[in-house]
Amino acid sequence: MSTPLLPPAGPQRVLASAQLANSIGDGAYYVTSALYFTHVVGLAPARVGLGLTVAWAVGSLAGVPLGRLADRRGPRGTAVLLALVTALTVASFLVVRGFVPFVVAACAYATAQSGLAAARQALLAGLVSAGDRTGLLAHLQATLNAGLAVGAGLGGLALNAGTREAYLAVFALDAVSFVVCAGVLVRLPAVKPVAVRAPGSLGVLRDRPYVLITFLNSVLLLRMPLLSLGLPLWIAERTDAPAWLVSALFVLNTVAVMAFQVRMARGVTGLASATRAVRRSGWVMLAACAVFALSAGVSPWVAAGVLVAGAVLQVFAEMGQSAGSWQLSFELAPADRVGEYQGFFGTGVTVARTLGPLVLTSLLVEWGTPGWLALGAVTLGASCAMGPAARWAAGTRGRRTVKRSALVA
């Protein structure tokens, strides 16, 4: 039996339990890390931003070789090892006292996180049938949001205390959460390493259709900092809506994903349904952007109502895009190189974390309403381009049994 948070018993539920364990620690880390590095460690905010940008750039480069390692050495053992390494890197933040050690620790943290994500995707592919993967990923996303919400609440207690000891307790909690994650992953059946031929120095980069799909997905993920950065700045600078609405919109998004992500993913079962879901999400995101733009220049409560309506559209666009992209990322990857390909596909998150803040602040704060419409148009263009890109990718793989006609929407 499954629920929106818990998938069926067996390997799927164990994977969800591992996700829940480390997401609680991560939720606490996310809401406290910036203040810890600035107020406790004593780093300037600009240096923290620079260090994290460098770290995630390094982490994105490491995702592919670590994913390849998971393919060749076995994803379960690789995932367990990387979860423990992540715990060590989080613990190292407890003794960081300068900029250079901070950058080194942050690079190690981002590298381990990127590799762990790729290894867990390879583990999922080895334990779960192709038809069940997108549904499980929806469960994992709902579980992730639940864990982040609990962790954010614990982090809020540390922020309220405001003491060095409270911040250190949060980092210790995050480190322990990854140790627990490793212990949970050990319970899974082992997945045999695959015999792979040497892919050459470029590896997945030689697969131009998959590179294009990853690029398009990266464009779609630029909306990731919307709730944490874009909307808060828009509300403060361009509308008369109450400031507390920022928190309310975040809660709305989290609860909606927990409640509806699994349901949204049920209809995504192949390439045709995946490309339709992504294309539909582009149109919904365009509508969301247009609605958000209407919140400027109106009374506070009208602005609040408009922003809530836009947030509802945005979260449904987010869930549709997520479900479609998950299906595409697995279905178009060679069966013997899932870890490597997932490591590369995951760089879209790094791109969003790196470029998203710059793109959103430039479009929304500086351009205003035209910026919202530009964001919606770019998102729609990338989502509509995903269908032809998927057909190209499927057409280059003779071993695929999916006919091109099945991709025509």
Short mmCIF file of C-alpha atoms in Angstrom, two decimals:
data_model
loop_
_atom_site.label_atom_id
_atom_site.label_comp_id
_atom_site.label_asym_id
_atom_site.label_seq_id
_atom_site.Cartn_x
_atom_site.Cartn_y
_atom_site.Cartn_z
CA MET A 1 0.00 0.00 0.00
CA SER A 2 1.29 3.48 -0.84
CA THR A 3 0.43 7.04 0.18
CA PRO A 4 1.51 10.42 -1.25
CA LEU A 5 4.59 10.21 0.99
CA LEU A 6 5.27 6.47 1.28
CA PRO A 7 5.68 4.27 -1.80
CA PRO A 8 4.95 0.52 -1.71
CA ALA A 9 6.88 -1.59 0.80
CA GLY A 10 10.22 -3.01 -0.30
CA PRO A 11 13.17 -1.28 -1.97
CA GLN A 12 11.01 1.67 -2.97
CA ARG A 13 10.08 2.44 0.63
CA VAL A 14 13.67 1.97 1.79
CA LEU A 15 14.80 4.53 -0.81
CA ALA A 16 12.14 6.92 0.46
CA SER A 17 13.29 6.38 4.05
CA ALA A 18 16.85 7.24 3.07
CA GLN A 19 15.59 10.36 1.31
CA LEU A 20 13.61 11.39 4.38
CA ALA A 21 16.58 10.90 6.69
CA ASN A 22 19.00 13.20 4.92
CA SER A 23 16.37 15.75 3.83
CA ILE A 24 15.54 16.55 7.46
CA GLY A 25 19.18 17.42 8.08
CA ASP A 26 19.40 19.34 4.82
CA GLY A 27 16.30 21.37 5.66
CA ALA A 28 17.88 22.54 8.89
CA TYR A 29 21.16 23.24 7.08
CA TYR A 30 19.55 25.29 4.29
CA VAL A 31 17.83 27.78 6.60
CA THR A 32 20.82 28.29 8.89
CA SER A 33 23.97 27.89 6.78
CA ALA A 34 24.16 31.45 5.42
CA LEU A 35 23.95 33.00 8.90
CA TYR A 36 26.36 30.40 10.31
CA PHE A 37 29.04 31.19 7.76
CA THR A 38 28.60 34.95 8.13
CA HIS A 39 27.84 35.37 11.86
CA VAL A 40 29.74 32.44 13.39
CA VAL A 41 32.60 31.79 10.98
CA GLY A 42 32.85 35.51 10.20
CA LEU A 43 32.94 35.40 6.39
CA ALA A 44 31.66 38.29 4.31
CA PRO A 45 28.38 37.49 2.49
CA ALA A 46 30.03 38.09 -0.89
CA ARG A 47 32.73 35.54 -0.05
CA VAL A 48 30.14 33.00 1.03
CA GLY A 49 28.34 33.44 -2.29
CA LEU A 50 31.60 33.15 -4.25
CA GLY A 51 32.66 30.05 -2.36
CA LEU A 52 29.34 28.29 -2.88
CA THR A 53 29.32 29.17 -6.59
CA VAL A 54 32.80 27.68 -6.99
CA ALA A 55 31.80 24.64 -4.95
CA TRP A 56 28.71 23.80 -6.98
CA ALA A 57 30.62 24.33 -10.23
CA VAL A 58 33.19 21.77 -9.03
CA GLY A 59 30.42 19.47 -7.85
CA SER A 60 28.71 19.53 -11.23
CA LEU A 61 31.93 18.44 -12.93
CA ALA A 62 32.33 15.57 -10.48
CA GLY A 63 28.82 14.20 -10.97
CA VAL A 64 29.59 12.40 -14.25
CA PRO A 65 32.75 10.51 -13.17
CA LEU A 66 31.18 9.58 -9.84
CA GLY A 67 28.07 8.38 -11.65
CA ARG A 68 30.31 6.33 -13.93
CA LEU A 69 31.97 4.89 -10.80
CA ALA A 70 28.54 3.81 -9.54
CA ASP A 71 27.87 2.03 -12.85
CA ARG A 72 31.17 0.17 -12.77
CA ARG A 73 31.58 -0.58 -9.05
CA GLY A 74 27.96 -0.97 -8.03
CA PRO A 75 25.55 1.82 -7.08
CA ARG A 76 24.68 0.65 -3.57
CA GLY A 77 28.24 0.61 -2.27
CA THR A 78 29.02 3.87 -4.05
CA ALA A 79 25.93 5.57 -2.63
CA VAL A 80 26.70 4.39 0.91
CA LEU A 81 30.29 5.59 0.63
CA LEU A 82 29.27 9.00 -0.74
CA ALA A 83 26.63 9.42 1.97
CA LEU A 84 29.34 8.88 4.59
CA VAL A 85 31.68 11.27 2.78
CA THR A 86 28.89 13.86 2.73
CA ALA A 87 28.50 13.42 6.49
CA LEU A 88 32.23 14.04 6.94
CA THR A 89 32.19 17.15 4.77
CA VAL A 90 29.24 18.60 6.69
CA ALA A 91 31.06 17.86 9.95
CA SER A 92 34.14 19.64 8.59
CA PHE A 93 32.15 22.89 8.50
CA LEU A 94 32.16 22.74 12.30
CA VAL A 95 35.90 23.48 12.37
CA VAL A 96 36.13 25.86 9.37
CA ARG A 97 37.60 29.21 10.45
CA GLY A 98 38.61 30.95 7.21
CA PHE A 99 37.74 31.49 3.56
CA VAL A 100 40.11 28.96 1.99
CA PRO A 101 39.11 26.09 4.33
CA PHE A 102 35.48 27.05 3.71
CA VAL A 103 35.91 26.77 -0.09
CA VAL A 104 37.72 23.43 0.25
CA ALA A 105 35.01 22.03 2.53
CA ALA A 106 32.24 23.41 0.33
CA CYS A 107 33.80 21.85 -2.79
CA ALA A 108 34.04 18.49 -1.03
CA TYR A 109 30.43 18.81 0.13
CA ALA A 110 29.10 19.71 -3.34
CA THR A 111 31.14 16.93 -4.97
CA ALA A 112 29.86 14.30 -2.55
CA GLN A 113 26.27 15.53 -2.92
CA SER A 114 26.41 15.47 -6.73
CA GLY A 115 27.93 11.99 -6.75
CA LEU A 116 25.44 10.72 -4.20
CA ALA A 117 22.51 11.95 -6.30
CA ALA A 118 23.87 10.16 -9.39
CA ALA A 119 24.60 6.95 -7.47
CA ARG A 120 21.12 6.89 -5.94
CA GLN A 121 19.55 7.33 -9.36
CA ALA A 122 21.60 4.40 -10.66
CA LEU A 123 20.56 2.38 -7.61
CA LEU A 124 16.92 3.24 -8.24
CA ALA A 125 17.25 2.16 -11.88
CA GLY A 126 18.74 -1.17 -10.81
CA LEU A 127 16.05 -1.95 -8.24
CA VAL A 128 12.87 -0.53 -9.79
CA SER A 129 11.28 -1.45 -13.11
CA ALA A 130 11.23 1.19 -15.83
CA GLY A 131 7.47 1.63 -15.54
CA ASP A 132 7.64 2.42 -11.83
CA ARG A 133 10.56 4.86 -11.78
CA THR A 134 8.72 8.10 -12.43
CA GLY A 135 6.10 7.24 -9.82
CA LEU A 136 8.81 6.46 -7.28
CA LEU A 137 10.61 9.71 -8.05
CA ALA A 138 7.35 11.52 -7.39
CA HIS A 139 7.13 9.79 -4.00
CA LEU A 140 10.75 10.74 -3.31
CA GLN A 141 10.04 14.37 -4.20
CA ALA A 142 7.09 14.44 -1.82
CA THR A 143 9.21 12.80 0.86
CA LEU A 144 11.99 15.32 0.22
CA ASN A 145 9.60 18.22 0.75
CA ALA A 146 8.27 16.70 3.95
CA GLY A 147 11.77 16.22 5.32
CA LEU A 148 12.85 19.72 4.31
CA ALA A 149 9.80 21.17 6.06
CA VAL A 150 10.59 19.32 9.30
CA GLY A 151 14.26 20.27 9.04
CA ALA A 152 13.42 23.90 8.33
CA GLY A 153 11.34 23.93 11.52
CA LEU A 154 14.30 22.60 13.51
CA GLY A 155 16.55 25.15 11.84
CA GLY A 156 14.09 27.85 12.81
CA LEU A 157 14.57 26.89 16.47
CA ALA A 158 18.32 27.38 16.03
CA LEU A 159 17.77 30.74 14.36
CA ASN A 160 15.52 31.79 17.22
CA ALA A 161 18.20 30.82 19.76
CA GLY A 162 20.86 32.59 17.70
CA THR A 163 23.77 31.05 19.59
CA ARG A 164 26.91 29.45 18.21
CA GLU A 165 26.00 26.20 19.94
CA ALA A 166 22.59 26.14 18.24
CA TYR A 167 24.16 26.54 14.80
CA LEU A 168 26.72 23.81 15.55
CA ALA A 169 23.91 21.50 16.64
CA VAL A 170 22.22 21.99 13.24
CA PHE A 171 25.40 21.05 11.35
CA ALA A 172 25.87 18.04 13.61
CA LEU A 173 22.26 17.03 12.91
CA ASP A 174 22.86 17.25 9.15
CA ALA A 175 26.03 15.14 9.42
CA VAL A 176 24.19 12.50 11.47
CA SER A 177 21.32 12.49 8.97
CA PHE A 178 23.68 11.38 6.20
CA VAL A 179 25.11 8.64 8.43
CA VAL A 180 21.54 7.44 8.98
CA CYS A 181 20.95 7.66 5.22
CA ALA A 182 23.98 5.44 4.61
CA GLY A 183 22.70 2.94 7.18
CA VAL A 184 19.30 2.81 5.47
CA LEU A 185 20.83 2.34 2.00
CA VAL A 186 22.83 -0.66 3.26
CA ARG A 187 19.51 -2.45 3.75
CA LEU A 188 18.85 -2.43 0.01
CA PRO A 189 19.72 -5.40 -2.20
CA ALA A 190 23.01 -5.06 -4.00
CA VAL A 191 22.86 -4.10 -7.66
CA LYS A 192 25.50 -5.76 -9.77
CA PRO A 193 27.92 -3.47 -11.58
CA VAL A 194 27.34 -3.32 -15.31
CA ALA A 195 29.97 -4.27 -17.83
CA VAL A 196 30.52 -1.05 -19.75
CA ARG A 197 32.78 -0.35 -22.62
CA ALA A 198 35.05 2.65 -22.28
CA PRO A 199 32.97 5.67 -23.32
CA GLY A 200 35.96 7.78 -24.29
CA SER A 201 37.17 10.96 -22.70
CA LEU A 202 33.95 12.87 -23.46
CA GLY A 203 31.59 10.10 -22.31
CA VAL A 204 28.01 11.36 -22.17
CA LEU A 205 29.03 14.61 -23.89
CA ARG A 206 29.28 12.65 -27.14
CA ASP A 207 25.54 12.00 -26.95
CA ARG A 208 24.38 15.28 -28.47
CA PRO A 209 20.62 14.64 -28.18
CA TYR A 210 20.96 13.91 -24.47
CA VAL A 211 23.14 16.99 -24.04
CA LEU A 212 20.40 19.06 -25.68
CA ILE A 213 17.73 17.58 -23.41
CA THR A 214 19.89 18.34 -20.37
CA PHE A 215 20.36 21.91 -21.58
CA LEU A 216 16.61 22.39 -22.09
CA ASN A 217 15.94 20.96 -18.65
CA SER A 218 18.50 23.38 -17.19
CA VAL A 219 16.57 26.27 -18.75
CA LEU A 220 13.34 24.98 -17.22
CA LEU A 221 15.02 24.69 -13.82
CA LEU A 222 15.98 28.36 -13.75
CA ARG A 223 12.68 28.84 -11.90
CA MET A 224 14.15 27.01 -8.86
CA PRO A 225 15.16 30.19 -6.92
CA LEU A 226 11.75 31.73 -7.62
CA LEU A 227 10.28 31.10 -4.16
CA SER A 228 13.47 31.78 -2.21
CA LEU A 229 14.68 34.84 -4.15
CA GLY A 230 12.63 35.99 -7.14
CA LEU A 231 9.21 36.33 -5.51
CA PRO A 232 10.49 37.76 -2.20
CA LEU A 233 12.30 40.53 -4.11
CA TRP A 234 9.32 41.09 -6.40
CA ILE A 235 6.94 41.34 -3.44
CA ALA A 236 9.22 43.75 -1.58
CA GLU A 237 10.21 45.94 -4.53
CA ARG A 238 7.25 45.91 -6.90
CA THR A 239 4.08 45.17 -4.92
CA ASP A 240 2.23 46.34 -1.81
CA ALA A 241 1.53 42.78 -0.64
CA PRO A 242 2.36 41.97 3.02
CA ALA A 243 5.87 40.63 3.64
CA TRP A 244 4.59 37.52 5.45
CA LEU A 245 3.16 36.32 2.14
CA VAL A 246 6.66 35.13 1.19
CA SER A 247 6.48 32.45 3.88
CA ALA A 248 2.89 31.57 2.99
CA LEU A 249 3.77 30.98 -0.67
CA PHE A 250 6.66 28.73 0.35
CA VAL A 251 4.39 26.67 2.58
CA LEU A 252 1.77 26.47 -0.19
CA ASN A 253 4.37 25.11 -2.62
CA THR A 254 5.69 22.55 -0.15
CA VAL A 255 2.27 21.24 0.83
CA ALA A 256 1.08 21.08 -2.79
CA VAL A 257 4.09 19.00 -3.85
CA MET A 258 3.59 16.66 -0.89
CA ALA A 259 -0.09 16.23 -1.72
CA PHE A 260 -0.17 16.15 -5.53
CA GLN A 261 3.25 15.27 -7.00
CA VAL A 262 2.53 11.53 -6.97
CA ARG A 263 -0.85 12.05 -8.61
CA MET A 264 0.66 14.34 -11.25
CA ALA A 265 3.23 11.70 -12.16
CA ARG A 266 0.77 8.82 -12.66
CA GLY A 267 -0.01 9.74 -16.25
CA VAL A 268 3.67 9.92 -17.26
CA THR A 269 4.54 6.44 -18.49
CA GLY A 270 6.63 6.92 -21.63
CA LEU A 271 8.29 9.42 -23.90
CA ALA A 272 5.06 10.66 -25.47
CA SER A 273 3.35 11.37 -22.14
CA ALA A 274 6.58 12.84 -20.75
CA THR A 275 6.97 15.37 -23.57
CA ARG A 276 3.28 16.27 -23.29
CA ALA A 277 3.67 16.86 -19.55
CA VAL A 278 6.69 19.10 -20.08
CA ARG A 279 5.01 21.05 -22.89
CA ARG A 280 1.83 21.50 -20.84
CA SER A 281 3.89 22.70 -17.88
CA GLY A 282 5.41 25.38 -20.13
CA TRP A 283 2.01 26.80 -20.95
CA VAL A 284 0.98 26.73 -17.29
CA MET A 285 4.22 28.46 -16.29
CA LEU A 286 3.61 31.17 -18.89
CA ALA A 287 0.16 31.72 -17.36
CA ALA A 288 1.70 31.82 -13.87
CA CYS A 289 4.22 34.47 -14.94
CA ALA A 290 1.45 36.58 -16.47
CA VAL A 291 -0.58 36.33 -13.26
CA PHE A 292 2.41 37.23 -11.08
CA ALA A 293 2.97 40.33 -13.23
CA LEU A 294 -0.58 41.52 -12.46
CA SER A 295 0.25 41.84 -8.75
CA ALA A 296 2.09 45.13 -9.28
CA GLY A 297 0.26 48.44 -8.83
CA VAL A 298 -2.82 47.08 -7.02
CA SER A 299 -4.00 47.17 -3.41
CA PRO A 300 -2.20 44.94 -0.86
CA TRP A 301 -4.94 42.33 -0.54
CA VAL A 302 -5.65 42.19 -4.26
CA ALA A 303 -1.91 41.72 -4.81
CA ALA A 304 -1.89 38.94 -2.21
CA GLY A 305 -4.75 37.13 -3.93
CA VAL A 306 -3.11 37.45 -7.34
CA LEU A 307 0.21 36.16 -5.97
CA VAL A 308 -1.48 33.12 -4.42
CA ALA A 309 -3.19 32.37 -7.74
CA GLY A 310 0.15 32.66 -9.54
CA ALA A 311 1.82 30.40 -6.98
CA VAL A 312 -0.85 27.72 -7.50
CA LEU A 313 -0.22 27.78 -11.26
CA GLN A 314 3.54 27.78 -10.71
CA VAL A 315 3.58 24.73 -8.45
CA PHE A 316 1.46 22.72 -10.91
CA ALA A 317 3.85 23.73 -13.70
CA GLU A 318 6.74 22.64 -11.48
CA MET A 319 5.21 19.24 -10.76
CA GLY A 320 4.41 18.56 -14.42
CA GLN A 321 7.88 19.55 -15.57
CA SER A 322 9.49 17.40 -12.87
CA ALA A 323 7.49 14.29 -13.77
CA GLY A 324 8.20 14.66 -17.49
CA SER A 325 11.90 15.33 -17.09
CA TRP A 326 12.37 12.35 -14.76
CA GLN A 327 10.89 10.03 -17.36
CA LEU A 328 13.02 11.50 -20.16
CA SER A 329 16.24 11.37 -18.16
CA PHE A 330 15.92 7.63 -17.51
CA GLU A 331 14.28 6.49 -20.72
CA LEU A 332 16.86 8.15 -22.97
CA ALA A 333 19.92 6.96 -21.01
CA PRO A 334 21.73 3.73 -21.97
CA ALA A 335 20.91 0.95 -19.52
CA ASP A 336 24.59 0.31 -18.78
CA ARG A 337 25.45 3.96 -18.05
CA VAL A 338 22.55 5.24 -15.98
CA GLY A 339 24.78 6.62 -13.22
CA GLU A 340 26.97 8.54 -15.65
CA TYR A 341 24.00 9.95 -17.53
CA GLN A 342 22.13 10.88 -14.34
CA GLY A 343 25.25 12.60 -13.06
CA PHE A 344 25.26 14.73 -16.19
CA PHE A 345 21.51 15.37 -16.16
CA GLY A 346 21.82 16.53 -12.56
CA THR A 347 24.07 19.41 -13.62
CA GLY A 348 20.86 21.23 -14.51
CA VAL A 349 20.27 21.78 -10.80
CA THR A 350 23.76 23.26 -10.45
CA VAL A 351 23.16 25.58 -13.39
CA ALA A 352 19.91 26.73 -11.80
CA ARG A 353 21.61 27.34 -8.47
CA THR A 354 24.41 29.28 -10.16
CA LEU A 355 22.61 31.29 -12.85
CA GLY A 356 19.04 31.30 -11.56
CA PRO A 357 19.53 34.10 -8.99
CA LEU A 358 21.18 36.36 -11.58
CA VAL A 359 18.54 35.64 -14.23
CA LEU A 360 15.58 36.11 -11.92
CA THR A 361 16.81 39.29 -10.26
CA SER A 362 17.60 40.82 -13.65
CA LEU A 363 14.26 39.89 -15.20
CA LEU A 364 11.89 40.44 -12.31
CA VAL A 365 13.39 43.24 -10.25
CA GLU A 366 14.94 45.28 -13.05
CA TRP A 367 12.53 44.61 -15.93
CA GLY A 368 9.32 44.18 -13.98
CA THR A 369 6.28 43.02 -15.95
CA PRO A 370 8.20 42.51 -19.25
CA GLY A 371 10.65 40.37 -17.30
CA TRP A 372 7.87 38.08 -16.07
CA LEU A 373 6.61 37.66 -19.62
CA ALA A 374 10.13 37.01 -20.89
CA LEU A 375 10.63 34.33 -18.22
CA GLY A 376 7.36 32.68 -19.23
CA ALA A 377 8.22 32.82 -22.92
CA VAL A 378 11.68 31.29 -22.42
CA THR A 379 10.17 28.53 -20.29
CA LEU A 380 7.51 27.81 -22.90
CA GLY A 381 10.08 27.72 -25.70
CA ALA A 382 12.30 25.24 -23.83
CA SER A 383 9.33 23.03 -22.91
CA CYS A 384 8.06 22.92 -26.49
CA ALA A 385 11.56 22.11 -27.77
CA MET A 386 11.75 19.08 -25.49
CA GLY A 387 9.50 17.01 -27.79
CA PRO A 388 11.68 17.31 -30.93
CA ALA A 389 14.79 16.77 -28.80
CA ALA A 390 13.32 13.57 -27.35
CA ARG A 391 12.40 12.31 -30.83
CA TRP A 392 15.94 12.98 -31.98
CA ALA A 393 17.37 11.11 -28.99
CA ALA A 394 15.05 8.13 -29.47
CA GLY A 395 15.82 8.04 -33.18
CA THR A 396 19.57 7.74 -32.56
CA ARG A 397 19.16 4.58 -30.48
CA GLY A 398 18.36 1.56 -32.59
CA ARG A 399 17.96 -0.59 -29.49
CA ARG A 400 14.95 1.41 -28.35
CA THR A 401 11.63 -0.26 -29.12
CA VAL A 402 9.67 2.97 -28.86
CA LYS A 403 8.42 4.02 -32.27
CA ARG A 404 8.75 7.62 -33.35
CA SER A 405 5.08 7.80 -34.07
CA ALA A 406 4.42 7.20 -30.37
CA LEU A 407 6.17 10.46 -29.60
CA VAL A 408 3.87 12.55 -31.77
CA ALA A 409 1.59 14.44 -29.47
#
